[in-house]
Amino acid sequence: MAINRNFELLLHDNQLKVTNPRLSVLKLIADQEAATSQPMLEKVLGKEVDRVTLYRILKTFEEKGILHKIIDLNGTANYAICSSDCTAHNHRDEHFHFNCSNCHKVYCMDDFHLPAIAMPPGFTAATLSLAITGICNHCNQ
Amino acid sequence: MAINRNFELLLHDNQLKVTNPRLSVLKLIADQEAATSQPMLEKVLGKEVDRVTLYRILKTFEEKGILHKIIDLNGTANYAICSSDCTAHNHRDEHFHFNCSNCHKVYCMDDFHLPAIAMPPGFTAATLSLAITGICNHCNQ
DNA sequence: TCTCAAAATGCAATATAATTGCATTTACAA
DNA sequence: TTGTAAATGCAATTATATTGCATTTTGAGA
């Protein structure tokens, strides 16, 4: 399967071994239009991947810059595939996230960039994260 | 004490009874320059206020629009006194929050307002929340 | 293809955090 | 002063996250 090959390459590139649990996690997250919540991952993968393994996979993926962890406004962790310019040492996360208050999905709005914000004196900004709540395009129609 | 009188009025105005645990929570949060994290509240109030009571107080305060709950980028809940134009039915929260990556404090930047953001088609925004990580003015010097 | 060490997994146990139920206490209106 | 609804605090439960370790698996090298 072509898409699996890509995941294998992705794992290889990050010095990670190719295992079924890891492929399952990547496949599931990549299939979603929105970021996938940790509870959802647990629920869907519950049968085939151990809870603890899932925690560890998400942790290493995040450390390697493969996945992107987004804490939504309820404090729930959500994961999305990092855009290609993310690496372990340089997370690009200046775009914003949209939390649908109806279906609770988290959308990464990669294409929309944030305007510059003036900081108060003494404060230096490193990363920006804009979360917007509202109704998504599916729930709106 | 003048400041306690204000808290009593605040509670009265919201049809809440004046109790020691509630006053302790309000006092502690009002004393902080930054928003106060739930773990910190637990730690400081642990002796005088039961854990469960603290949960319930924070919940009702948030529902009444007295406190403002901010989930930081680690998923930890932080609480700040709402500005006066917050009510139970109309939370004003268009300002942004600054997470210091050194001392982990969360600052509410009430005075800085967000520029308008254009939404993709089909998405309707209800609330905005901009979180910025960086170094705060205290840790910078 | 086979071998083997390092890596990854899965289970059990533990730790931490949040929620629920209920009996007791307290605030405050009448 | 009294009665009642609200609030508290304890115990028990549930949910969530972490740690330790034995077993399995991957994949580089023989």
Short mmCIF file of N, CA and C in Angstrom, two decimals, chain A:
data_model
loop_
_atom_site.label_atom_id
_atom_site.label_comp_id
_atom_site.label_asym_id
_atom_site.label_seq_id
_atom_site.Cartn_x
_atom_site.Cartn_y
_atom_site.Cartn_z
N MET A 1 0.83 -1.21 0.00
CA MET A 1 0.00 0.00 0.00
C MET A 1 0.86 1.26 0.00
N ALA A 2 0.54 2.11 -0.91
CA ALA A 2 1.42 3.28 -1.10
C ALA A 2 1.49 4.15 0.15
N ILE A 3 0.34 4.32 0.78
CA ILE A 3 0.32 5.23 1.91
C ILE A 3 1.11 4.65 3.09
N ASN A 4 1.09 3.35 3.20
CA ASN A 4 1.88 2.72 4.26
C ASN A 4 3.37 2.87 4.01
N ARG A 5 3.76 2.76 2.77
CA ARG A 5 5.17 2.97 2.45
C ARG A 5 5.63 4.32 2.96
N ASN A 6 4.81 5.33 2.76
CA ASN A 6 5.19 6.66 3.22
C ASN A 6 5.42 6.69 4.72
N PHE A 7 4.54 6.03 5.44
CA PHE A 7 4.69 6.00 6.89
C PHE A 7 5.95 5.27 7.28
N GLU A 8 6.25 4.19 6.55
CA GLU A 8 7.47 3.45 6.86
C GLU A 8 8.70 4.32 6.65
N LEU A 9 8.69 5.03 5.56
CA LEU A 9 9.80 5.95 5.29
C LEU A 9 9.90 7.00 6.40
N LEU A 10 8.75 7.52 6.77
CA LEU A 10 8.71 8.54 7.81
C LEU A 10 9.33 8.02 9.10
N LEU A 11 8.99 6.77 9.44
CA LEU A 11 9.55 6.19 10.66
C LEU A 11 11.05 5.97 10.50
N HIS A 12 11.43 5.41 9.37
CA HIS A 12 12.86 5.21 9.13
C HIS A 12 13.64 6.51 9.26
N ASP A 13 13.11 7.52 8.64
CA ASP A 13 13.79 8.81 8.66
C ASP A 13 14.01 9.33 10.07
N ASN A 14 13.20 8.86 10.96
CA ASN A 14 13.31 9.34 12.34
C ASN A 14 13.94 8.30 13.26
N GLN A 15 14.61 7.33 12.66
CA GLN A 15 15.28 6.29 13.43
C GLN A 15 14.33 5.55 14.37
N LEU A 16 13.12 5.32 13.87
CA LEU A 16 12.14 4.57 14.65
C LEU A 16 11.80 3.29 13.91
N LYS A 17 11.62 2.23 14.68
CA LYS A 17 11.31 0.96 14.03
C LYS A 17 9.87 0.94 13.56
N VAL A 18 9.66 0.21 12.48
CA VAL A 18 8.32 0.12 11.90
C VAL A 18 7.56 -0.99 12.61
N THR A 19 6.54 -0.61 13.33
CA THR A 19 5.72 -1.60 14.04
C THR A 19 4.25 -1.36 13.72
N ASN A 20 3.47 -2.39 13.94
CA ASN A 20 2.04 -2.26 13.66
C ASN A 20 1.37 -1.17 14.49
N PRO A 21 1.62 -1.13 15.79
CA PRO A 21 0.99 -0.05 16.56
C PRO A 21 1.31 1.32 16.01
N ARG A 22 2.54 1.55 15.65
CA ARG A 22 2.91 2.87 15.13
C ARG A 22 2.22 3.16 13.81
N LEU A 23 2.16 2.16 12.95
CA LEU A 23 1.48 2.38 11.68
C LEU A 23 -0.01 2.64 11.90
N SER A 24 -0.60 1.92 12.83
CA SER A 24 -2.03 2.14 13.11
C SER A 24 -2.28 3.56 13.56
N VAL A 25 -1.42 4.05 14.44
CA VAL A 25 -1.59 5.41 14.96
C VAL A 25 -1.46 6.42 13.82
N LEU A 26 -0.44 6.27 13.02
CA LEU A 26 -0.23 7.22 11.93
C LEU A 26 -1.37 7.19 10.94
N LYS A 27 -1.80 5.98 10.62
CA LYS A 27 -2.87 5.85 9.63
C LYS A 27 -4.15 6.51 10.14
N LEU A 28 -4.48 6.21 11.37
CA LEU A 28 -5.72 6.77 11.93
C LEU A 28 -5.68 8.29 11.95
N ILE A 29 -4.57 8.83 12.40
CA ILE A 29 -4.49 10.29 12.49
C ILE A 29 -4.46 10.94 11.11
N ALA A 30 -3.77 10.30 10.19
CA ALA A 30 -3.68 10.87 8.85
C ALA A 30 -5.02 10.83 8.13
N ASP A 31 -5.86 9.87 8.47
CA ASP A 31 -7.16 9.74 7.81
C ASP A 31 -8.15 10.83 8.21
N GLN A 32 -7.92 11.42 9.35
CA GLN A 32 -8.88 12.41 9.84
C GLN A 32 -8.66 13.76 9.20
N GLU A 33 -9.74 14.41 8.96
CA GLU A 33 -9.64 15.76 8.44
C GLU A 33 -9.19 16.70 9.56
N ALA A 34 -9.68 16.41 10.77
CA ALA A 34 -9.34 17.24 11.92
C ALA A 34 -8.31 16.52 12.78
N ALA A 35 -7.75 17.22 13.75
CA ALA A 35 -6.85 16.58 14.70
C ALA A 35 -7.62 15.54 15.50
N THR A 36 -6.93 14.53 15.95
CA THR A 36 -7.59 13.42 16.63
C THR A 36 -7.32 13.51 18.12
N SER A 37 -8.38 13.41 18.90
CA SER A 37 -8.20 13.52 20.35
C SER A 37 -7.66 12.22 20.93
N GLN A 38 -6.94 12.35 22.01
CA GLN A 38 -6.37 11.17 22.67
C GLN A 38 -7.47 10.19 23.08
N PRO A 39 -8.57 10.64 23.68
CA PRO A 39 -9.65 9.71 24.00
C PRO A 39 -10.16 8.95 22.78
N MET A 40 -10.26 9.66 21.66
CA MET A 40 -10.71 9.00 20.45
C MET A 40 -9.71 7.95 20.00
N LEU A 41 -8.43 8.27 20.04
CA LEU A 41 -7.40 7.31 19.67
C LEU A 41 -7.49 6.07 20.54
N GLU A 42 -7.65 6.32 21.82
CA GLU A 42 -7.76 5.19 22.76
C GLU A 42 -8.95 4.32 22.42
N LYS A 43 -10.05 4.97 22.13
CA LYS A 43 -11.27 4.24 21.86
C LYS A 43 -11.14 3.40 20.59
N VAL A 44 -10.62 4.01 19.55
CA VAL A 44 -10.56 3.32 18.27
C VAL A 44 -9.47 2.25 18.26
N LEU A 45 -8.34 2.56 18.87
CA LEU A 45 -7.22 1.62 18.82
C LEU A 45 -7.21 0.67 20.00
N GLY A 46 -8.15 0.84 20.89
CA GLY A 46 -8.18 0.07 22.13
C GLY A 46 -7.95 -1.41 21.97
N LYS A 47 -8.51 -1.98 20.92
CA LYS A 47 -8.41 -3.41 20.73
C LYS A 47 -7.01 -3.84 20.31
N GLU A 48 -6.40 -3.06 19.46
CA GLU A 48 -5.15 -3.51 18.85
C GLU A 48 -3.89 -2.91 19.48
N VAL A 49 -4.03 -1.82 20.17
CA VAL A 49 -2.85 -1.18 20.76
C VAL A 49 -3.08 -0.96 22.25
N ASP A 50 -2.13 -1.36 23.03
CA ASP A 50 -2.22 -1.17 24.48
C ASP A 50 -2.20 0.32 24.81
N ARG A 51 -2.97 0.65 25.85
CA ARG A 51 -3.04 2.05 26.31
C ARG A 51 -1.67 2.67 26.55
N VAL A 52 -0.85 1.92 27.26
CA VAL A 52 0.47 2.43 27.60
C VAL A 52 1.32 2.61 26.34
N THR A 53 1.21 1.66 25.46
CA THR A 53 1.95 1.77 24.20
C THR A 53 1.51 3.01 23.45
N LEU A 54 0.23 3.25 23.44
CA LEU A 54 -0.28 4.44 22.77
C LEU A 54 0.32 5.72 23.37
N TYR A 55 0.32 5.81 24.67
CA TYR A 55 0.96 6.96 25.32
C TYR A 55 2.39 7.13 24.83
N ARG A 56 3.12 6.01 24.82
CA ARG A 56 4.54 6.11 24.48
C ARG A 56 4.74 6.46 23.02
N ILE A 57 3.90 5.91 22.17
CA ILE A 57 4.01 6.23 20.75
C ILE A 57 3.75 7.72 20.52
N LEU A 58 2.71 8.22 21.13
CA LEU A 58 2.38 9.64 20.94
C LEU A 58 3.51 10.52 21.46
N LYS A 59 4.08 10.11 22.58
CA LYS A 59 5.17 10.89 23.17
C LYS A 59 6.38 10.93 22.24
N THR A 60 6.79 9.78 21.75
CA THR A 60 7.96 9.77 20.87
C THR A 60 7.66 10.47 19.55
N PHE A 61 6.49 10.28 19.02
CA PHE A 61 6.14 10.96 17.77
C PHE A 61 6.19 12.48 17.95
N GLU A 62 5.74 12.92 19.09
CA GLU A 62 5.76 14.36 19.32
C GLU A 62 7.20 14.85 19.45
N GLU A 63 8.00 14.07 20.18
CA GLU A 63 9.40 14.47 20.37
C GLU A 63 10.17 14.51 19.04
N LYS A 64 9.81 13.60 18.16
CA LYS A 64 10.50 13.53 16.87
C LYS A 64 9.97 14.56 15.88
N GLY A 65 8.88 15.21 16.24
CA GLY A 65 8.32 16.18 15.32
C GLY A 65 7.42 15.56 14.26
N ILE A 66 6.99 14.32 14.50
CA ILE A 66 6.11 13.66 13.54
C ILE A 66 4.67 14.08 13.78
N LEU A 67 4.32 14.12 15.05
CA LEU A 67 2.98 14.56 15.39
C LEU A 67 3.04 15.88 16.14
N HIS A 68 1.93 16.50 16.11
CA HIS A 68 1.78 17.81 16.64
C HIS A 68 0.70 17.73 17.71
N LYS A 69 1.05 18.08 18.93
CA LYS A 69 0.10 17.96 20.03
C LYS A 69 -0.58 19.29 20.28
N ILE A 70 -1.90 19.26 20.28
CA ILE A 70 -2.67 20.48 20.51
C ILE A 70 -3.58 20.27 21.70
N ILE A 71 -3.40 21.05 22.73
CA ILE A 71 -4.31 21.00 23.87
C ILE A 71 -5.50 21.88 23.54
N ASP A 72 -6.68 21.30 23.52
CA ASP A 72 -7.83 22.13 23.17
C ASP A 72 -8.34 22.87 24.40
N LEU A 73 -9.41 23.62 24.22
CA LEU A 73 -9.86 24.53 25.28
C LEU A 73 -10.45 23.78 26.47
N ASN A 74 -10.67 22.48 26.31
CA ASN A 74 -11.10 21.68 27.46
C ASN A 74 -9.93 21.00 28.15
N GLY A 75 -8.74 21.19 27.63
CA GLY A 75 -7.58 20.54 28.22
C GLY A 75 -7.30 19.15 27.66
N THR A 76 -8.03 18.78 26.63
CA THR A 76 -7.82 17.46 26.02
C THR A 76 -6.72 17.54 24.97
N ALA A 77 -5.87 16.52 24.94
CA ALA A 77 -4.79 16.49 23.95
C ALA A 77 -5.34 16.02 22.61
N ASN A 78 -4.94 16.70 21.55
CA ASN A 78 -5.31 16.32 20.20
C ASN A 78 -4.04 16.22 19.37
N TYR A 79 -4.04 15.30 18.41
CA TYR A 79 -2.84 15.09 17.61
C TYR A 79 -3.12 15.21 16.13
N ALA A 80 -2.18 15.84 15.46
CA ALA A 80 -2.27 15.97 14.01
C ALA A 80 -0.89 15.72 13.44
N ILE A 81 -0.85 15.32 12.17
CA ILE A 81 0.44 15.13 11.50
C ILE A 81 1.07 16.50 11.31
N CYS A 82 2.31 16.61 11.65
CA CYS A 82 3.00 17.88 11.47
C CYS A 82 3.18 18.17 9.99
N SER A 83 3.12 19.41 9.65
CA SER A 83 3.43 19.77 8.28
C SER A 83 4.91 19.50 8.04
N SER A 84 5.28 19.43 6.77
CA SER A 84 6.59 18.90 6.43
C SER A 84 7.75 19.73 6.98
N ASP A 85 7.48 20.99 7.30
CA ASP A 85 8.60 21.81 7.77
C ASP A 85 8.78 21.73 9.29
N CYS A 86 8.10 20.78 9.91
CA CYS A 86 8.34 20.53 11.33
C CYS A 86 9.44 19.50 11.49
N THR A 87 10.35 19.77 12.39
CA THR A 87 11.34 18.75 12.74
C THR A 87 11.37 18.65 14.25
N ALA A 88 12.18 17.75 14.75
CA ALA A 88 12.24 17.57 16.20
C ALA A 88 12.69 18.84 16.89
N HIS A 89 13.49 19.63 16.19
CA HIS A 89 14.06 20.79 16.85
C HIS A 89 13.40 22.10 16.50
N ASN A 90 12.52 22.04 15.53
CA ASN A 90 11.93 23.29 15.11
C ASN A 90 10.47 23.10 14.76
N HIS A 91 9.63 23.21 15.76
CA HIS A 91 8.20 23.09 15.54
C HIS A 91 7.65 24.41 14.99
N ARG A 92 7.04 24.31 13.83
CA ARG A 92 6.37 25.47 13.30
C ARG A 92 4.92 25.40 13.74
N ASP A 93 4.51 26.31 14.54
CA ASP A 93 3.14 26.24 15.03
C ASP A 93 2.54 27.62 15.18
N GLU A 94 2.69 28.38 14.16
CA GLU A 94 2.20 29.75 14.21
C GLU A 94 0.79 29.86 13.64
N HIS A 95 0.27 28.76 13.15
CA HIS A 95 -1.08 28.82 12.60
C HIS A 95 -2.08 28.67 13.73
N PHE A 96 -3.37 28.57 13.39
CA PHE A 96 -4.31 28.47 14.49
C PHE A 96 -5.20 27.25 14.41
N HIS A 97 -5.89 27.03 15.48
CA HIS A 97 -6.72 25.84 15.61
C HIS A 97 -8.16 26.24 15.86
N PHE A 98 -9.03 25.48 15.25
CA PHE A 98 -10.45 25.76 15.37
C PHE A 98 -11.13 24.62 16.12
N ASN A 99 -11.72 24.94 17.25
CA ASN A 99 -12.46 23.93 18.02
C ASN A 99 -13.94 24.06 17.73
N CYS A 100 -14.53 23.05 17.16
CA CYS A 100 -15.97 23.10 16.93
C CYS A 100 -16.70 22.75 18.22
N SER A 101 -17.55 23.65 18.65
CA SER A 101 -18.23 23.42 19.92
C SER A 101 -19.39 22.44 19.75
N ASN A 102 -19.67 22.08 18.54
CA ASN A 102 -20.74 21.09 18.32
C ASN A 102 -20.18 19.68 18.24
N CYS A 103 -19.26 19.45 17.32
CA CYS A 103 -18.73 18.09 17.13
C CYS A 103 -17.41 17.88 17.86
N HIS A 104 -16.87 18.93 18.47
CA HIS A 104 -15.64 18.88 19.26
C HIS A 104 -14.39 18.51 18.47
N LYS A 105 -14.48 18.64 17.17
CA LYS A 105 -13.27 18.38 16.39
C LYS A 105 -12.34 19.58 16.46
N VAL A 106 -11.07 19.30 16.27
CA VAL A 106 -10.07 20.37 16.24
C VAL A 106 -9.48 20.43 14.84
N TYR A 107 -9.62 21.54 14.18
CA TYR A 107 -9.08 21.71 12.85
C TYR A 107 -7.81 22.54 12.90
N CYS A 108 -6.81 22.11 12.17
CA CYS A 108 -5.60 22.91 12.04
C CYS A 108 -5.74 23.80 10.82
N MET A 109 -5.70 25.08 11.05
CA MET A 109 -5.83 26.01 9.94
C MET A 109 -4.44 26.42 9.46
N ASP A 110 -3.80 25.49 8.78
CA ASP A 110 -2.41 25.71 8.39
C ASP A 110 -2.24 26.93 7.51
N ASP A 111 -3.25 27.19 6.71
CA ASP A 111 -3.07 28.21 5.68
C ASP A 111 -3.22 29.63 6.20
N PHE A 112 -3.77 29.73 7.38
CA PHE A 112 -4.00 31.07 7.89
C PHE A 112 -2.91 31.44 8.89
N HIS A 113 -2.22 32.49 8.62
CA HIS A 113 -1.17 32.85 9.55
C HIS A 113 -1.58 34.03 10.39
N LEU A 114 -0.92 34.11 11.52
CA LEU A 114 -1.32 35.12 12.49
C LEU A 114 -0.66 36.45 12.18
N PRO A 115 -1.37 37.51 12.42
CA PRO A 115 -0.75 38.83 12.30
C PRO A 115 0.21 39.02 13.47
N ALA A 116 1.13 39.90 13.33
CA ALA A 116 2.08 40.16 14.40
C ALA A 116 1.36 40.81 15.58
N ILE A 117 1.76 40.42 16.77
CA ILE A 117 1.15 40.97 17.97
C ILE A 117 2.23 41.73 18.74
N ALA A 118 1.89 42.90 19.16
CA ALA A 118 2.85 43.67 19.95
C ALA A 118 2.85 43.16 21.38
N MET A 119 4.03 42.92 21.92
CA MET A 119 4.13 42.41 23.28
C MET A 119 4.36 43.56 24.26
N PRO A 120 3.87 43.40 25.49
CA PRO A 120 4.16 44.40 26.52
C PRO A 120 5.66 44.39 26.82
N PRO A 121 6.17 45.49 27.36
CA PRO A 121 7.60 45.59 27.67
C PRO A 121 8.03 44.48 28.62
N GLY A 122 9.16 43.87 28.33
CA GLY A 122 9.69 42.84 29.23
C GLY A 122 9.29 41.44 28.85
N PHE A 123 8.27 41.31 28.08
CA PHE A 123 7.82 39.98 27.66
C PHE A 123 8.37 39.65 26.28
N THR A 124 8.96 38.46 26.17
CA THR A 124 9.41 38.03 24.85
C THR A 124 8.68 36.76 24.45
N ALA A 125 8.12 36.77 23.29
CA ALA A 125 7.30 35.66 22.83
C ALA A 125 8.14 34.63 22.09
N ALA A 126 7.82 33.38 22.30
CA ALA A 126 8.50 32.31 21.56
C ALA A 126 7.54 31.65 20.58
N THR A 127 6.40 31.21 21.06
CA THR A 127 5.43 30.59 20.16
C THR A 127 4.05 31.20 20.37
N LEU A 128 3.28 31.14 19.33
CA LEU A 128 1.91 31.63 19.38
C LEU A 128 0.95 30.47 19.15
N SER A 129 -0.17 30.51 19.79
CA SER A 129 -1.18 29.50 19.54
C SER A 129 -2.55 30.12 19.69
N LEU A 130 -3.22 30.22 18.59
CA LEU A 130 -4.54 30.83 18.61
C LEU A 130 -5.61 29.75 18.49
N ALA A 131 -6.47 29.68 19.49
CA ALA A 131 -7.56 28.71 19.43
C ALA A 131 -8.87 29.47 19.27
N ILE A 132 -9.64 29.03 18.34
CA ILE A 132 -10.93 29.65 18.08
C ILE A 132 -12.03 28.63 18.30
N THR A 133 -13.04 28.99 19.05
CA THR A 133 -14.19 28.11 19.15
C THR A 133 -15.31 28.64 18.28
N GLY A 134 -16.12 27.74 17.81
CA GLY A 134 -17.22 28.13 16.97
C GLY A 134 -17.83 26.89 16.35
N ILE A 135 -18.45 27.08 15.21
CA ILE A 135 -19.10 25.97 14.52
C ILE A 135 -18.37 25.72 13.21
N CYS A 136 -18.04 24.48 12.97
CA CYS A 136 -17.25 24.16 11.79
C CYS A 136 -18.14 24.06 10.55
N ASN A 137 -17.52 23.92 9.42
CA ASN A 137 -18.27 23.94 8.16
C ASN A 137 -19.26 22.78 8.04
N HIS A 138 -18.90 21.62 8.62
CA HIS A 138 -19.85 20.51 8.55
C HIS A 138 -21.08 20.75 9.41
N CYS A 139 -20.82 21.20 10.63
CA CYS A 139 -21.94 21.40 11.55
C CYS A 139 -22.79 22.60 11.16
N ASN A 140 -22.25 23.48 10.35
CA ASN A 140 -22.98 24.68 9.97
C ASN A 140 -24.04 24.43 8.92
N GLN A 141 -23.88 23.37 8.17
CA GLN A 141 -24.84 23.20 7.06
C GLN A 141 -26.03 22.34 7.46
#
